[in-house]
Coordinates of C-alpha atoms and ligand atoms in Angstrom, one line a residue:
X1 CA 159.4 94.6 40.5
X2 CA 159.4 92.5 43.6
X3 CA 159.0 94.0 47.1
X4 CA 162.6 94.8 48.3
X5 CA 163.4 93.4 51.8
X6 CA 164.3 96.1 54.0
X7 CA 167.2 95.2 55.8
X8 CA 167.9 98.5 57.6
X9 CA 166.3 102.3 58.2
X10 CA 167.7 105.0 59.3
X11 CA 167.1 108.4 59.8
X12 CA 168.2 109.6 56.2
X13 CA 168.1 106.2 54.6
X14 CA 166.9 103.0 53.9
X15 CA 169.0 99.7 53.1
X16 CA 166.9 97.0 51.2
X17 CA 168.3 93.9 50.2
X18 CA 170.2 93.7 46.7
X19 CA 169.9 91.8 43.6
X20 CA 173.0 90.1 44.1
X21 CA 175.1 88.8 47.2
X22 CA 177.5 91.6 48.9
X23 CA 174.9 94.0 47.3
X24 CA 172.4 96.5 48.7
X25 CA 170.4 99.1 47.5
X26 CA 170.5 102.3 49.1
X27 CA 167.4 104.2 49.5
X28 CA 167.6 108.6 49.9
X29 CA 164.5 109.6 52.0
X30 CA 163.4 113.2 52.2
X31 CA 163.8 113.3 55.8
X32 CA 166.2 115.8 57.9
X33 CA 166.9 115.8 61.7
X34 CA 169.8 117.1 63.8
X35 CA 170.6 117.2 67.0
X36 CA 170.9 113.7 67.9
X37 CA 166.9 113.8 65.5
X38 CA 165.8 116.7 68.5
X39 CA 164.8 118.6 65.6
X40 CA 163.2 117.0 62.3
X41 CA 161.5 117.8 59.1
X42 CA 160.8 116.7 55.7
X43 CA 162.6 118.8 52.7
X44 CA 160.9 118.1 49.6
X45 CA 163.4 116.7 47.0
X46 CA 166.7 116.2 49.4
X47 CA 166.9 112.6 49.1
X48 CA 167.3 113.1 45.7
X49 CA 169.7 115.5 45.7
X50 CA 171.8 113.4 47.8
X51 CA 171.6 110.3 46.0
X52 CA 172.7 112.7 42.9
X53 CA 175.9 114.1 45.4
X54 CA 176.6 111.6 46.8
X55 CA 176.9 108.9 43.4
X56 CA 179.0 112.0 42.2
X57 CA 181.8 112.0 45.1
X58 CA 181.6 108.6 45.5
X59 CA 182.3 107.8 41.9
X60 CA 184.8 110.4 41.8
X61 CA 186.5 108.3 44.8
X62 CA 186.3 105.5 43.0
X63 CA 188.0 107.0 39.8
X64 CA 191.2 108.1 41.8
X65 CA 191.6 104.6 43.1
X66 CA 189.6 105.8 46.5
X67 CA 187.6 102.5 47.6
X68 CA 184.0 103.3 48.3
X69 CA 180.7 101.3 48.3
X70 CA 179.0 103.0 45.5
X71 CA 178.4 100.8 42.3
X72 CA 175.8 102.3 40.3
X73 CA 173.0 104.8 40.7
X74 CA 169.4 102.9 39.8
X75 CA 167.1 105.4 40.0
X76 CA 166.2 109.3 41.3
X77 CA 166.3 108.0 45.1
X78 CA 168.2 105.0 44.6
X79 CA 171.8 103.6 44.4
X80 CA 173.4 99.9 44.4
X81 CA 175.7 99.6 46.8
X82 CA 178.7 97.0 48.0
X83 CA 177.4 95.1 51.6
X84 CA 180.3 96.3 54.1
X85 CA 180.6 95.2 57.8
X86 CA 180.3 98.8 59.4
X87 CA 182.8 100.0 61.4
X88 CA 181.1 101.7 64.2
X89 CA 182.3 104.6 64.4
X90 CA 182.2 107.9 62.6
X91 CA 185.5 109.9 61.0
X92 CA 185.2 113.6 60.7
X93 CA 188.4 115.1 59.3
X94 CA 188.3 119.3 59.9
X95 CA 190.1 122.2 57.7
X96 CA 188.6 125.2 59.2
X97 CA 186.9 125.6 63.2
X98 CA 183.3 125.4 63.2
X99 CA 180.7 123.4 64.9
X100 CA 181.2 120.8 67.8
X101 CA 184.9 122.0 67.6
X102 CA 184.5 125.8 68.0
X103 CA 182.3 124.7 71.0
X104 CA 184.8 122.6 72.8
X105 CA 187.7 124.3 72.3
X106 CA 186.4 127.9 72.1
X107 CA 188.0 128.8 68.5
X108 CA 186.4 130.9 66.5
X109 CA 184.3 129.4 63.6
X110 CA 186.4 130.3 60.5
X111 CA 189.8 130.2 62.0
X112 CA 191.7 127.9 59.3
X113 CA 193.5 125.3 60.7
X114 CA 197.2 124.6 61.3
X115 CA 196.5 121.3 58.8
X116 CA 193.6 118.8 58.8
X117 CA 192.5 117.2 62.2
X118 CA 191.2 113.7 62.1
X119 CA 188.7 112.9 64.8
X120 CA 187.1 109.8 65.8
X121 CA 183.4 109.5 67.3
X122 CA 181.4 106.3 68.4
X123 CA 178.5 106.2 66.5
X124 CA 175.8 105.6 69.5
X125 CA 172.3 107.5 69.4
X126 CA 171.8 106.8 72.7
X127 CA 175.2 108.1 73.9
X128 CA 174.9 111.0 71.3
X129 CA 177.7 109.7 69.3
X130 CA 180.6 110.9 71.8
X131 CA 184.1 112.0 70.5
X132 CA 186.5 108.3 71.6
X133 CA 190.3 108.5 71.4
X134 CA 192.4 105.7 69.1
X135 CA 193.3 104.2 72.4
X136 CA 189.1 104.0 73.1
X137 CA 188.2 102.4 69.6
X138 CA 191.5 99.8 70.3
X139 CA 190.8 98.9 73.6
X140 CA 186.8 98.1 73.1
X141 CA 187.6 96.3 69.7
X142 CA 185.9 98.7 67.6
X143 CA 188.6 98.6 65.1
X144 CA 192.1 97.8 65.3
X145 CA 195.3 100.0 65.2
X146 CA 195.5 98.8 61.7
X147 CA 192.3 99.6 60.7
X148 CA 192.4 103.2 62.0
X149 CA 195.4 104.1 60.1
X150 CA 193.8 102.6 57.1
X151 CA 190.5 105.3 58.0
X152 CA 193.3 108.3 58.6
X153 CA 194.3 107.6 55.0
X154 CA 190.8 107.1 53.5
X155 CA 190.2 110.1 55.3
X156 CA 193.4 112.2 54.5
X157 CA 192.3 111.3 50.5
X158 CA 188.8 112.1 50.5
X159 CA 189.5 115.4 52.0
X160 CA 192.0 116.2 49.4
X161 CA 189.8 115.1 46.7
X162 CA 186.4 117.1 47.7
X163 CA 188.5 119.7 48.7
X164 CA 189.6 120.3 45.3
X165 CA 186.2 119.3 43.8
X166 CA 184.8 121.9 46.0
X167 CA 187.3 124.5 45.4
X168 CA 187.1 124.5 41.7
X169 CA 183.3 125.4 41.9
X170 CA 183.8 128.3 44.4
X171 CA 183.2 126.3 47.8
X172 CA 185.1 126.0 51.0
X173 CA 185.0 122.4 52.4
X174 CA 184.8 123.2 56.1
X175 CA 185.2 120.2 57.4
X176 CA 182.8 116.6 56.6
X177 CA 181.9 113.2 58.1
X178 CA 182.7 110.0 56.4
X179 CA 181.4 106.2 57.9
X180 CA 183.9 103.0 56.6
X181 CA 182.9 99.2 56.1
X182 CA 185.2 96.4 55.6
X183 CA 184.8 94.0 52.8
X184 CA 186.1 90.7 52.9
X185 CA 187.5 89.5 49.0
X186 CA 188.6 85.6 49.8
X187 CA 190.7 85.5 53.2
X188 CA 191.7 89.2 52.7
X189 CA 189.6 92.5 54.2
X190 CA 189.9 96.3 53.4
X191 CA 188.1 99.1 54.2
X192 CA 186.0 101.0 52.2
X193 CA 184.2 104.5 51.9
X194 CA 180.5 103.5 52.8
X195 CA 177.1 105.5 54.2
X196 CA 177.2 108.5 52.0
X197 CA 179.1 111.8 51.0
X198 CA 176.7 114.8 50.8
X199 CA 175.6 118.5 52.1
X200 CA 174.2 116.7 55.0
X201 CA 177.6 115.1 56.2
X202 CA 179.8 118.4 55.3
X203 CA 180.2 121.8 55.7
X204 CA 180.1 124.0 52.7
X205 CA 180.5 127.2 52.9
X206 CA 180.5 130.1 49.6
X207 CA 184.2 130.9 49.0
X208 CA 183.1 134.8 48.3
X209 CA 180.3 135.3 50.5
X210 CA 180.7 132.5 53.6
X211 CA 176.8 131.4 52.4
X212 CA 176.3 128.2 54.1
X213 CA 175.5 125.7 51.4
X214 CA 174.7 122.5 53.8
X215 CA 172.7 121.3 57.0
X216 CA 173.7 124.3 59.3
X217 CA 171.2 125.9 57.2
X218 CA 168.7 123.6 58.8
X219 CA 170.4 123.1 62.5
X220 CA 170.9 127.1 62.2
X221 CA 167.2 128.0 60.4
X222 CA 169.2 129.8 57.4
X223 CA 167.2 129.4 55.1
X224 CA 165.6 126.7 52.4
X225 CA 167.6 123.4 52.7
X226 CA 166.7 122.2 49.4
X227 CA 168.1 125.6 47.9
X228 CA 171.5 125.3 49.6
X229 CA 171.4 121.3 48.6
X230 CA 170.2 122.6 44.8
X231 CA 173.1 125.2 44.6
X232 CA 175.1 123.0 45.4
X233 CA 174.2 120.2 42.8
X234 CA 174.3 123.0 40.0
X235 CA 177.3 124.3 40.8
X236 CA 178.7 120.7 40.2
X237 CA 176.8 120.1 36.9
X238 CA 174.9 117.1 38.9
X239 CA 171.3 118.5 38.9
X240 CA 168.7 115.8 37.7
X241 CA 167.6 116.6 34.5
X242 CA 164.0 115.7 35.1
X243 CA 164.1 117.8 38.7
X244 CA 161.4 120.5 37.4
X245 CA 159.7 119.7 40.9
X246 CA 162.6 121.0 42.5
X247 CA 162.4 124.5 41.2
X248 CA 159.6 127.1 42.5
X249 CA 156.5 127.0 39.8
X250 CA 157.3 129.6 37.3
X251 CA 154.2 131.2 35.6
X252 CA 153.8 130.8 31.6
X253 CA 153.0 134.1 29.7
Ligands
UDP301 N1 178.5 115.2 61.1 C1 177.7 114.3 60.6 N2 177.0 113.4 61.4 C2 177.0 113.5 62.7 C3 177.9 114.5 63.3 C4 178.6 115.3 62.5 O1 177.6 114.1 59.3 O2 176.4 112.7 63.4 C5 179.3 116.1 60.2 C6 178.8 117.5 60.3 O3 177.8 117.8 59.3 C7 180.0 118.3 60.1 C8 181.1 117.4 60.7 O4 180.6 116.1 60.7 O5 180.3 118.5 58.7 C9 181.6 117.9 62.0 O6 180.5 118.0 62.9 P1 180.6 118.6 64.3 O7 181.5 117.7 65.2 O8 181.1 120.0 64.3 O9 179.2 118.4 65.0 P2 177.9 119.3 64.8 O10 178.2 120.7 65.0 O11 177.4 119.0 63.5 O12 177.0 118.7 65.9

């Protein structure tokens, strides 16, 4: 095959150019950072676990009528995707305290919540993506009023869908992070779920035992990453069938 043209990178991903116009290919590297990429490593197998989880929420999405970018998986790392113009800013929608949350506001990690909080935060590295009001995103053009009540809704959905998803195979959706793009069809635009759905962008914890089954097992040193991710994948009947390399060696009598 032809050398794909990168057209982005990331710290998780890659974005090469597509075979058709309004198409990319999205590219799952190994690689894991937190902490505004303070703290980085390389887990063996991730990227394809999260091209695996995240083509199965996405497609899910997209079978309830939930627009996301996702058109077909291509390969173990790889997944075409629709182009979107990104909206800059990041969505996290909350169900239970935990993380930057408990921090600011001094609740408990755990403590369920009255009813799902939407928050908004402007995706900037250099500013280490910094929670922004409605009234900031309107008034610096980042999206309009429209367009942010379009995201709650997204939002609203996806939570209710991966909250079931994740409920019916014995995980607690904490809370998660999802990125839109708008996608223009003629002289009409929408937004659409884009980026990517997966342990890395939510927290998942055991319904039973409280286990963390996503990155705070890498921000928090908790254990193996991959194993959390792999737990994960199995639980949901997504596991690559040709993922031998992602199980420990076994010895043959
Ligand atoms: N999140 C993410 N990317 C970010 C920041 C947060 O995917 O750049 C996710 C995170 O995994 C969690 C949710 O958004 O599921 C809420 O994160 P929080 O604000 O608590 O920040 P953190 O504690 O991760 O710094």
């Amino acid at each position: 095959m032809a050398r794909r043209t990168k057209v982005y990178e990331g710290k998780a991903k890659v974005l090469y150019e597509g075979p058709e116009p309004g198409t990319l290919v999205q590219y799952f590297k190994d690689d894991a950072t937190a902490f505004n990429a303070e703290k980085k490593a390389v887990v063996d197998g991730k990227g394809v676990l999260n091209n695996r989880l995240s083509e199965f929420f996405m497609a899910g999405l997209n079978a309830i009528g939930v627009p996301t970018h996702f058109i077909r998986r291509i390969n173990m790392r790889e997944q075409l995707i629709r182009a979107v113009e990104m909206i800059p800013v990041e969505v996290v929608v909350r169900n239970v305290a935990a993380g930057s949350l408990s921090k600011r506001l001094g609740i408990e990690e755990g403590t369920a919540l009255p009813r799902p909080i939407v928050e908004f935060y402007f995706k900037d590295d250099a500013l280490g993506d910094p929670l922004v009001s409605e009234e900031h995103i309107v008034a610096f053009g980042w999206a309009s009023q429209q367009d942010l009540d379009d995201m709650v809704s997204l939002a609203l959905r996806v939570n209710d869908f991966l909250s079931g998803v994740m409920l019916g195979v014995g995980i607690r959706l904490v809370d998660f992070k999802i990125e839109v793009g708008r996608i223009w069809d003629g002289d009409f635009q929408r937004l659409i779920v884009a980026d990517e759905i997966s342990p890395d962008s939510c927290r998942l914890w055991d319904v039973k035992t409280g286990q963390r089954l996503d990155k705070d097992v890498f921000r928090r040193d908790l254990g193996d990453l991959a194993d959390a991710y792999t737990e994960v994948a199995r639980r949901l009947g997504v596991l690559p069938s040709n993922a031998t390399h992602l199980t420990k060696p076994t010895l043959i009598n």
